[in-house]
Amino acid sequence: MEFECQRGTKIGLKDCSIDCVDYPCKGKADSSFIEPSKNRKSFAEKHKSLWRLDGKGGSLSLKREESLAVKEVLLDCRSITDLPPALISEILNCLEPKELGIVSCVNTSLYRLASEHHVWKEFYYERWGQPILLAPLGAEHADEKSWKELFVEREFRSKTFMGRYSMDTLHGHTEAVRTVVVLSSKKLVFTSGYDQIVRMWDLEEGLSIASSRPLGCTIRAVAADSRLLVAGGTDGFIHGWRAEDGNPHLFDLRSPQNQNMEFRVWKHEGPITCLALDLNKMYSGSWDMSIRVWDRSSLKCLEVLMHNDWVWSLAPHDTTVASTAGSDLYVWDTNSGSKLAIVTNVHAGNAFSLARSHTGKLLFSGGEDGAIHMFEIIGNVKFHVRRVATWIPHSGAVYSLAFEFPWLVSASSDGKLSLIDVRKLLRTKQSYVMEKIWKVDNCVKNVELPQRMLHGFGSNLFAVVVGPDRIVCAGEEGVVRIWNFSEALEIEQRVRALRGLRLENRMRRRKLQSVMTGKGSRADQCSVAAKKNQMNGDRNSWRNKRRLTGKEETGKKKRTQKSKFFIAMRFLKGRRWVLGSILYVGLVVMMDLCMGNEEMNNSSWWPTVTGMYIMGDSSVDCGDNTPFYPILHQNLSLHPCNGSDQTLLPQLLAKKMGLQYVKPFYSQNGSIEELLNGVNFGAAQATIMYPRSRSYQSLNQQLRQTFETIQLLQLQLGQETAKTLIESSLFYLSFGKDDLINYLVDDESATSPGYDGLNFTRILVDQMINVIENLYDANARKIVCMGILPLGCSPSVMSIRHNSTIGDKLGCENDVNLLVLEFNTKLEQKILDLNLKMRGAQVIFCDIYRAMMEFIFHPQAYGFEDARNACCGLGKYGGMKGCLSPDMACQRASNHVWWDLYNPTEAVNILLANSAWSGDPLSSICRPFTLKALGSSSY
């Protein structure tokens, strides 16, 4: 957030009236610009004796005896600057930071009042607490920067997490690191874990400062401030160090045990999992199902808060402490020990992590199910905890959360960090007493996408901490990593400066070119025109010599339209208007027949699609884009398609569009040319809901990769060029198959806790629609969404349920197919609604189910001989085991509908591609129009 004021700003008053307490003003200021006169006193100076300040509430009131005089003088009021400063201050107290910054740019008097307003301190404290610069022994900094400057600087610094970074790796631990704490005021990092040692690091230099002796057991929790450092062990003790005066690193971890500076307390009967400190108290949570509240000075236990399960995390604020135990969320009163609120079954599994805002009103929980929930604490006397948002950014358990406004950072067992900006979920409201309070949207928002993902870890991440410009994390590999974003803004400014320089040079070249063109002689212009006429005279032969590209075709259409217009004008210039009109229409029809039909019949004609970006499951990827495939996958074919990705439906469609082979994401070499053609983000066995394997890219992960690619295009090409490119590209979505396979066949309850079939399909559809809306927000306009094929007729399902009594004459499982139909029907209806709601959107739904059922029930009509058995597989119908080797495949795959467990053959994909492209041999499988019609339209 930056506020830049323009010089010479004038105040424009437009129909603004002032309402008084007892006497409403009847006069209104005019709409002219008003500049305060230097020789004329302001209204406030003239009549300051009429106002007095109420000491209780800081509000203004009128002296009773002067009310009549006020009524008269208010009619002369023409500007807000004529009001008393105290009243202006109360008005400014109603504004939000951005509005207050804008007001400060109006004129010098408002600039002084707005810049020095006390509300800037409130803005800062409600977001980040006490600033580090104003810590004890550093109060002199308060005179150097105002609260507005501190707020703007911190707000601007929060943007760094979307920029570039450098990373330090701290080596020293011999085993996994379970906990990380950052003491920003002293630039220190404390870590510990399975090696039983607490280590201290320099945050700036990334060097080890000190380490404790082995404490005798695993350390799962550490907490620290400028006066105390405590560590909790699995043996149930709390080991602590007090700060030493004169020690630049506060704590002496190396010296032998000193009773004055080092202590150990025992009370818990199980491993300690979490610790926290505030000014007067210490909090500890344990697997003995309790939280103990300690007095910091006497080390006496003040309260014991009993839970119903193992305590995993806690977050204190003022006189309350929030905690998670098992899958439940609690809020306690630490003074009375009473339970204020409880939310049961927050996660499907344990709720491992908890984070809390500086105001204490917002709670974030992360759990074993990979989800993150955001809660709002409502009420001061009677507490109510309300869930307001949900994210599923990870494919594994969320072990740690950290919140530094506006960023929520999560660490997961999938080895990734997610960064979520919560500002768009928050809004500020002012109550009638002008108190600033944070509010959140009323509706629960699901599957909000993280703004950024940080990769680079190959194993579990157990702990993460976020600061103003750094993120520190550690995990199973025993290494502590520091992501440093402090130089991101400087780098971004240099990049913008270079872009501005390039733009300036480009404008200079254009200006020079226009000057040189203007100096050309008339003879040169005539010679150029003669050459053009010569070319136009032989236009037909020139057309026959070369095949026009998409750009030349566009030019040809424009020339054709101009020719039609000039021909019409020649006929219509005369007096025979009717005859001229008839001849004009005839000529237009003949031109269209001669020139247009040949273009329309050309299957490679695709003038408006420049690239194709694919997201999906095994229907778009043969395993090339899936790390460790098929080592970490079960019940899959080693060869899920006949050959390569080029035999799959999206690649066949790309070929019809005239595009090159769309390479997998992990096969890209990073060149801009490959990105322009498109990227295949799909991964075999990818799902919409909770993941089944760590190695593939799920729906959310593929969408994040898509957004990162779009950002790269914007950086390389510029915003406008990238926007045009994205609008003209095709985005291909094919998901849901593996979700239903997990739900129906593998019966994995973890993927769908508490959902019946109808609700499960509804959730899948809602998340697909959410992805389409996110793509639309990123300027995608051409989107193709594929339905799910009839899984009930697949060899795998029929072999598993071959004894079922609810199949049809071919052995298809009707209950499975009904669930697939439910998904397809809901998805198509939602897509129709999106096309009406989203301006310029061209979203197509392709009914693969109907086409496949046509091939299965009438195979001979389309050249197939076997519609039940897989070409490459083992067991009944070839559906017990997938294609383990190409040698297992049948001699003629083109005779089969199914290739392996769930995937069709290349011959089927070719028929599907032809039908989706032009409606031949199967019409209307893609609705509301074919892909060819989609390609011929321009946004």
CSV table of N, CA and C in Angstrom, one decimal, residues 25-142:
chain,number,residue,atom,x,y,z
A,25,CYS,N,-28.4,21.5,8.5
A,25,CYS,CA,-28.0,22.6,7.6
A,25,CYS,C,-28.9,22.6,6.4
A,26,LYS,N,-29.3,23.7,6.0
A,26,LYS,CA,-30.1,23.9,4.8
A,26,LYS,C,-29.3,24.2,3.6
A,27,GLY,N,-28.2,24.9,3.8
A,27,GLY,CA,-27.3,25.3,2.7
A,27,GLY,C,-26.4,24.2,2.3
A,28,LYS,N,-26.1,24.2,1.0
A,28,LYS,CA,-25.2,23.2,0.4
A,28,LYS,C,-24.1,23.9,-0.3
A,29,ALA,N,-22.9,23.3,-0.2
A,29,ALA,CA,-21.8,23.9,-1.0
A,29,ALA,C,-21.9,23.6,-2.4
A,30,ASP,N,-21.4,24.6,-3.2
A,30,ASP,CA,-21.5,24.4,-4.7
A,30,ASP,C,-20.4,23.4,-5.1
A,31,SER,N,-20.4,23.1,-6.4
A,31,SER,CA,-19.5,22.1,-6.9
A,31,SER,C,-18.2,22.7,-7.4
A,32,SER,N,-17.9,23.9,-7.2
A,32,SER,CA,-16.7,24.5,-7.7
A,32,SER,C,-15.5,24.1,-6.8
A,33,PHE,N,-14.3,24.3,-7.3
A,33,PHE,CA,-13.1,24.0,-6.5
A,33,PHE,C,-12.9,25.2,-5.6
A,34,ILE,N,-12.5,24.9,-4.3
A,34,ILE,CA,-12.3,25.8,-3.3
A,34,ILE,C,-10.9,25.8,-2.8
A,35,GLU,N,-10.2,26.9,-2.9
A,35,GLU,CA,-8.9,27.0,-2.3
A,35,GLU,C,-8.9,28.0,-1.1
A,36,PRO,N,-8.5,27.5,0.0
A,36,PRO,CA,-8.6,28.3,1.2
A,36,PRO,C,-7.7,29.6,1.0
A,37,SER,N,-8.3,30.7,1.3
A,37,SER,CA,-7.5,32.0,1.2
A,37,SER,C,-6.5,32.1,2.3
A,38,LYS,N,-5.4,32.6,2.0
A,38,LYS,CA,-4.4,32.8,3.0
A,38,LYS,C,-4.7,33.9,3.9
A,39,ASN,N,-5.5,35.0,3.5
A,39,ASN,CA,-5.8,36.1,4.3
A,39,ASN,C,-7.1,35.9,5.1
A,40,ARG,N,-7.8,34.8,4.8
A,40,ARG,CA,-9.1,34.6,5.5
A,40,ARG,C,-9.0,33.5,6.5
A,41,LYS,N,-9.4,33.7,7.7
A,41,LYS,CA,-9.4,32.7,8.7
A,41,LYS,C,-10.4,31.6,8.4
A,42,SER,N,-10.1,30.4,8.8
A,42,SER,CA,-11.0,29.3,8.5
A,42,SER,C,-12.2,29.4,9.5
A,43,PHE,N,-13.2,28.6,9.1
A,43,PHE,CA,-14.4,28.5,10.0
A,43,PHE,C,-14.1,28.1,11.4
A,44,ALA,N,-13.1,27.1,11.5
A,44,ALA,CA,-12.8,26.6,12.8
A,44,ALA,C,-12.1,27.6,13.7
A,45,GLU,N,-11.3,28.4,13.0
A,45,GLU,CA,-10.6,29.5,13.8
A,45,GLU,C,-11.5,30.6,14.2
A,46,LYS,N,-12.5,30.9,13.3
A,46,LYS,CA,-13.5,32.0,13.7
A,46,LYS,C,-14.3,31.6,14.8
A,47,HIS,N,-14.8,30.3,14.8
A,47,HIS,CA,-15.8,29.9,15.8
A,47,HIS,C,-15.4,28.8,16.7
A,48,LYS,N,-14.1,28.8,17.0
A,48,LYS,CA,-13.6,27.7,17.9
A,48,LYS,C,-14.2,27.8,19.3
A,49,SER,N,-14.6,28.9,19.7
A,49,SER,CA,-15.2,29.1,21.0
A,49,SER,C,-16.6,28.4,21.1
A,50,LEU,N,-17.2,28.1,20.0
A,50,LEU,CA,-18.5,27.4,20.0
A,50,LEU,C,-18.4,25.9,20.3
A,51,TRP,N,-17.2,25.3,20.2
A,51,TRP,CA,-17.1,23.9,20.3
A,51,TRP,C,-16.3,23.5,21.6
A,52,ARG,N,-16.7,22.5,22.2
A,52,ARG,CA,-16.0,21.9,23.3
A,52,ARG,C,-15.8,20.4,23.2
A,53,LEU,N,-14.8,19.9,23.7
A,53,LEU,CA,-14.5,18.4,23.5
A,53,LEU,C,-15.0,17.7,24.8
A,54,ASP,N,-15.7,16.7,24.5
A,54,ASP,CA,-16.2,15.8,25.6
A,54,ASP,C,-15.1,14.9,26.1
A,55,GLY,N,-14.6,15.0,27.3
A,55,GLY,CA,-13.5,14.3,27.8
A,55,GLY,C,-13.7,12.8,27.9
A,56,LYS,N,-15.0,12.4,28.0
A,56,LYS,CA,-15.2,10.9,28.2
A,56,LYS,C,-15.0,10.2,26.9
A,57,GLY,N,-15.7,10.5,25.9
A,57,GLY,CA,-15.7,9.8,24.7
A,57,GLY,C,-14.9,10.4,23.6
A,58,GLY,N,-14.4,11.6,23.8
A,58,GLY,CA,-13.7,12.3,22.8
A,58,GLY,C,-14.6,12.9,21.7
A,59,SER,N,-15.9,13.0,22.0
A,59,SER,CA,-16.8,13.5,21.0
A,59,SER,C,-17.0,15.0,21.2
A,60,LEU,N,-17.6,15.6,20.2
A,60,LEU,CA,-17.8,17.0,20.2
A,60,LEU,C,-19.2,17.3,20.6
A,61,SER,N,-19.4,18.4,21.3
A,61,SER,CA,-20.8,18.9,21.6
A,61,SER,C,-20.8,20.4,21.5
A,62,LEU,N,-22.0,21.0,21.4
A,62,LEU,CA,-22.2,22.4,21.3
A,62,LEU,C,-22.6,23.0,22.7
A,63,LYS,N,-22.1,24.1,23.0
A,63,LYS,CA,-22.6,24.8,24.1
A,63,LYS,C,-24.0,25.3,23.9
A,64,ARG,N,-24.8,25.1,24.8
A,64,ARG,CA,-26.3,25.3,24.7
A,64,ARG,C,-26.5,26.8,24.3
A,65,GLU,N,-25.8,27.7,24.9
A,65,GLU,CA,-26.0,29.1,24.7
A,65,GLU,C,-25.6,29.6,23.4
A,66,GLU,N,-24.7,28.8,22.7
A,66,GLU,CA,-24.2,29.2,21.4
A,66,GLU,C,-24.9,28.5,20.2
A,67,SER,N,-25.9,27.7,20.5
A,67,SER,CA,-26.5,26.9,19.4
A,67,SER,C,-27.0,27.7,18.3
A,68,LEU,N,-27.6,28.8,18.6
A,68,LEU,CA,-28.2,29.7,17.6
A,68,LEU,C,-27.1,30.3,16.7
A,69,ALA,N,-26.0,30.6,17.3
A,69,ALA,CA,-24.9,31.2,16.5
A,69,ALA,C,-24.3,30.1,15.6
A,70,VAL,N,-24.3,28.9,16.1
A,70,VAL,CA,-23.7,27.8,15.3
A,70,VAL,C,-24.6,27.6,14.1
A,71,LYS,N,-25.9,27.7,14.3
A,71,LYS,CA,-26.8,27.5,13.2
A,71,LYS,C,-26.6,28.4,12.1
A,72,GLU,N,-26.2,29.6,12.4
A,72,GLU,CA,-26.0,30.6,11.4
A,72,GLU,C,-24.6,30.4,10.7
A,73,VAL,N,-23.6,30.1,11.5
A,73,VAL,CA,-22.3,30.0,10.9
A,73,VAL,C,-22.1,28.8,10.1
A,74,LEU,N,-22.9,27.7,10.4
A,74,LEU,CA,-22.7,26.4,9.7
A,74,LEU,C,-23.2,26.6,8.2
A,75,LEU,N,-24.1,27.6,8.0
A,75,LEU,CA,-24.6,27.8,6.7
A,75,LEU,C,-23.5,28.4,5.8
A,76,ASP,N,-22.5,28.9,6.4
A,76,ASP,CA,-21.4,29.5,5.6
A,76,ASP,C,-20.3,28.4,5.4
A,77,CYS,N,-20.5,27.2,5.9
A,77,CYS,CA,-19.5,26.1,5.8
A,77,CYS,C,-19.4,25.7,4.3
A,78,ARG,N,-18.2,25.7,3.7
A,78,ARG,CA,-18.0,25.3,2.4
A,78,ARG,C,-17.0,24.1,2.2
A,79,SER,N,-16.3,23.7,3.2
A,79,SER,CA,-15.3,22.7,3.1
A,79,SER,C,-15.1,22.0,4.4
A,80,ILE,N,-14.7,20.7,4.3
A,80,ILE,CA,-14.4,20.0,5.5
A,80,ILE,C,-13.3,20.5,6.3
A,81,THR,N,-12.4,21.3,5.7
A,81,THR,CA,-11.2,21.8,6.4
A,81,THR,C,-11.7,23.0,7.3
A,82,ASP,N,-12.9,23.5,7.1
A,82,ASP,CA,-13.4,24.6,8.0
A,82,ASP,C,-13.9,24.0,9.3
A,83,LEU,N,-14.0,22.7,9.4
A,83,LEU,CA,-14.5,22.1,10.6
A,83,LEU,C,-13.3,22.1,11.7
A,84,PRO,N,-13.7,22.0,13.0
A,84,PRO,CA,-12.6,22.0,14.0
A,84,PRO,C,-11.8,20.7,13.8
A,85,PRO,N,-10.5,20.8,14.1
A,85,PRO,CA,-9.6,19.6,14.0
A,85,PRO,C,-10.1,18.4,14.8
A,86,ALA,N,-10.7,18.6,16.0
A,86,ALA,CA,-11.2,17.5,16.8
A,86,ALA,C,-12.3,16.7,16.0
A,87,LEU,N,-13.2,17.5,15.4
A,87,LEU,CA,-14.3,16.9,14.6
A,87,LEU,C,-13.8,16.1,13.4
A,88,ILE,N,-12.8,16.7,12.7
A,88,ILE,CA,-12.2,16.1,11.6
A,88,ILE,C,-11.6,14.8,12.0
A,89,SER,N,-10.9,14.8,13.2
A,89,SER,CA,-10.3,13.6,13.7
A,89,SER,C,-11.3,12.5,13.9
A,90,GLU,N,-12.5,12.8,14.4
A,90,GLU,CA,-13.5,11.8,14.7
A,90,GLU,C,-14.0,11.3,13.3
A,91,ILE,N,-14.1,12.1,12.3
A,91,ILE,CA,-14.5,11.6,11.0
A,91,ILE,C,-13.5,10.7,10.4
A,92,LEU,N,-12.2,11.1,10.5
A,92,LEU,CA,-11.1,10.2,10.0
A,92,LEU,C,-11.1,8.9,10.7
A,93,ASN,N,-11.5,8.8,12.0
A,93,ASN,CA,-11.5,7.6,12.7
A,93,ASN,C,-12.4,6.5,12.1
A,94,CYS,N,-13.4,6.9,11.3
A,94,CYS,CA,-14.3,6.0,10.6
A,94,CYS,C,-13.7,5.3,9.4
A,95,LEU,N,-12.6,5.8,8.9
A,95,LEU,CA,-12.0,5.3,7.7
A,95,LEU,C,-11.1,4.1,7.8
A,96,GLU,N,-11.0,3.4,6.7
A,96,GLU,CA,-10.0,2.3,6.7
A,96,GLU,C,-8.7,2.8,6.2
A,97,PRO,N,-7.6,2.0,6.3
A,97,PRO,CA,-6.3,2.5,6.0
A,97,PRO,C,-6.2,3.1,4.6
A,98,LYS,N,-6.7,2.4,3.6
A,98,LYS,CA,-6.6,2.9,2.2
A,98,LYS,C,-7.3,4.3,2.1
A,99,GLU,N,-8.5,4.3,2.6
A,99,GLU,CA,-9.3,5.6,2.6
A,99,GLU,C,-8.6,6.7,3.3
A,100,LEU,N,-8.0,6.4,4.5
A,100,LEU,CA,-7.3,7.4,5.2
A,100,LEU,C,-6.1,7.9,4.5
A,101,GLY,N,-5.4,7.0,3.8
A,101,GLY,CA,-4.3,7.4,3.0
A,101,GLY,C,-4.6,8.3,1.9
A,102,ILE,N,-5.8,8.1,1.3
A,102,ILE,CA,-6.3,8.9,0.2
A,102,ILE,C,-6.6,10.3,0.7
A,103,VAL,N,-7.3,10.4,1.8
A,103,VAL,CA,-7.7,11.6,2.4
A,103,VAL,C,-6.5,12.5,2.7
A,104,SER,N,-5.4,11.8,3.1
A,104,SER,CA,-4.2,12.6,3.5
A,104,SER,C,-3.6,13.3,2.3
A,105,CYS,N,-4.0,12.9,1.1
A,105,CYS,CA,-3.4,13.5,-0.1
A,105,CYS,C,-4.3,14.7,-0.6
A,106,VAL,N,-5.3,15.1,0.1
A,106,VAL,CA,-6.2,16.2,-0.4
A,106,VAL,C,-5.5,17.5,-0.3
A,107,ASN,N,-5.1,17.9,0.9
A,107,ASN,CA,-4.4,19.2,1.1
A,107,ASN,C,-3.5,19.1,2.3
A,108,THR,N,-2.7,20.1,2.6
A,108,THR,CA,-1.7,20.0,3.6
A,108,THR,C,-2.3,19.9,5.0
A,109,SER,N,-3.4,20.5,5.3
A,109,SER,CA,-4.0,20.4,6.6
A,109,SER,C,-4.6,19.0,6.9
A,110,LEU,N,-5.3,18.5,5.9
A,110,LEU,CA,-5.7,17.1,6.1
A,110,LEU,C,-4.6,16.1,6.1
A,111,TYR,N,-3.5,16.4,5.3
A,111,TYR,CA,-2.4,15.5,5.4
A,111,TYR,C,-1.8,15.4,6.8
A,112,ARG,N,-1.7,16.5,7.4
A,112,ARG,CA,-1.1,16.5,8.8
A,112,ARG,C,-2.0,15.8,9.7
A,113,LEU,N,-3.4,16.0,9.7
A,113,LEU,CA,-4.3,15.4,10.6
A,113,LEU,C,-4.4,13.9,10.3
A,114,ALA,N,-4.4,13.5,9.0
A,114,ALA,CA,-4.5,12.1,8.7
A,114,ALA,C,-3.2,11.3,8.9
A,115,SER,N,-2.1,11.9,8.7
A,115,SER,CA,-0.8,11.2,8.9
A,115,SER,C,-0.5,11.0,10.4
A,116,GLU,N,-0.9,12.0,11.2
A,116,GLU,CA,-0.6,11.9,12.6
A,116,GLU,C,-1.8,11.3,13.4
A,117,HIS,N,-2.8,10.7,12.7
A,117,HIS,CA,-3.9,10.2,13.5
A,117,HIS,C,-3.6,9.0,14.2
A,118,HIS,N,-4.2,8.9,15.4
A,118,HIS,CA,-3.8,7.7,16.3
A,118,HIS,C,-4.3,6.4,15.8
A,119,VAL,N,-5.3,6.4,14.8
A,119,VAL,CA,-5.8,5.2,14.3
A,119,VAL,C,-4.8,4.3,13.6
A,120,TRP,N,-3.7,5.0,13.1
A,120,TRP,CA,-2.7,4.2,12.4
A,120,TRP,C,-2.0,3.2,13.4
A,121,LYS,N,-1.9,3.6,14.6
A,121,LYS,CA,-1.4,2.7,15.7
A,121,LYS,C,-2.3,1.5,15.9
A,122,GLU,N,-3.6,1.8,15.9
A,122,GLU,CA,-4.6,0.7,16.0
A,122,GLU,C,-4.5,-0.3,14.8
A,123,PHE,N,-4.4,0.3,13.6
A,123,PHE,CA,-4.3,-0.5,12.4
A,123,PHE,C,-3.1,-1.4,12.5
A,124,TYR,N,-2.0,-0.9,13.0
A,124,TYR,CA,-0.7,-1.7,13.1
A,124,TYR,C,-0.9,-2.8,14.1
A,125,TYR,N,-1.4,-2.5,15.3
A,125,TYR,CA,-1.5,-3.4,16.4
A,125,TYR,C,-2.4,-4.6,16.1
A,126,GLU,N,-3.6,-4.3,15.5
A,126,GLU,CA,-4.5,-5.3,15.2
A,126,GLU,C,-4.0,-6.3,14.1
A,127,ARG,N,-3.0,-5.9,13.4
A,127,ARG,CA,-2.5,-6.8,12.4
A,127,ARG,C,-1.2,-7.5,12.8
A,128,TRP,N,-0.3,-6.8,13.4
A,128,TRP,CA,1.0,-7.4,13.7
A,128,TRP,C,1.5,-7.2,15.2
A,129,GLY,N,0.7,-6.7,16.0
A,129,GLY,CA,1.1,-6.5,17.4
A,129,GLY,C,2.1,-5.4,17.6
A,130,GLN,N,2.9,-5.5,18.6
A,130,GLN,CA,3.9,-4.5,18.9
A,130,GLN,C,5.0,-4.6,17.9
A,131,PRO,N,5.4,-3.4,17.3
A,131,PRO,CA,6.5,-3.5,16.3
A,131,PRO,C,7.8,-3.7,17.0
A,132,ILE,N,8.7,-4.4,16.3
A,132,ILE,CA,10.0,-4.7,16.8
A,132,ILE,C,10.8,-3.5,17.1
A,133,LEU,N,10.6,-2.4,16.2
A,133,LEU,CA,11.4,-1.2,16.4
A,133,LEU,C,11.0,-0.5,17.7
A,134,LEU,N,9.8,-0.7,18.2
A,134,LEU,CA,9.4,0.0,19.4
A,134,LEU,C,9.5,-0.9,20.7
A,135,ALA,N,10.3,-1.9,20.6
A,135,ALA,CA,10.6,-2.8,21.7
A,135,ALA,C,11.4,-2.0,22.8
A,136,PRO,N,11.4,-2.5,24.0
A,136,PRO,CA,12.2,-1.8,25.0
A,136,PRO,C,13.6,-1.7,24.6
A,137,LEU,N,14.3,-0.7,25.1
A,137,LEU,CA,15.7,-0.3,24.7
A,137,LEU,C,15.8,0.2,23.3
A,138,GLY,N,14.7,0.3,22.6
A,138,GLY,CA,14.7,0.9,21.3
A,138,GLY,C,13.6,1.9,21.0
A,139,ALA,N,13.2,2.6,22.1
A,139,ALA,CA,12.1,3.5,21.9
A,139,ALA,C,12.5,4.7,21.1
A,140,GLU,N,13.8,4.9,20.9
A,140,GLU,CA,14.2,6.1,20.1
A,140,GLU,C,13.7,6.0,18.7
A,141,HIS,N,13.4,4.8,18.2
A,141,HIS,CA,12.9,4.6,16.9
A,141,HIS,C,11.5,5.2,16.7
A,142,ALA,N,10.8,5.3,17.8
A,142,ALA,CA,9.4,5.8,17.7
A,142,ALA,C,9.4,7.2,17.2
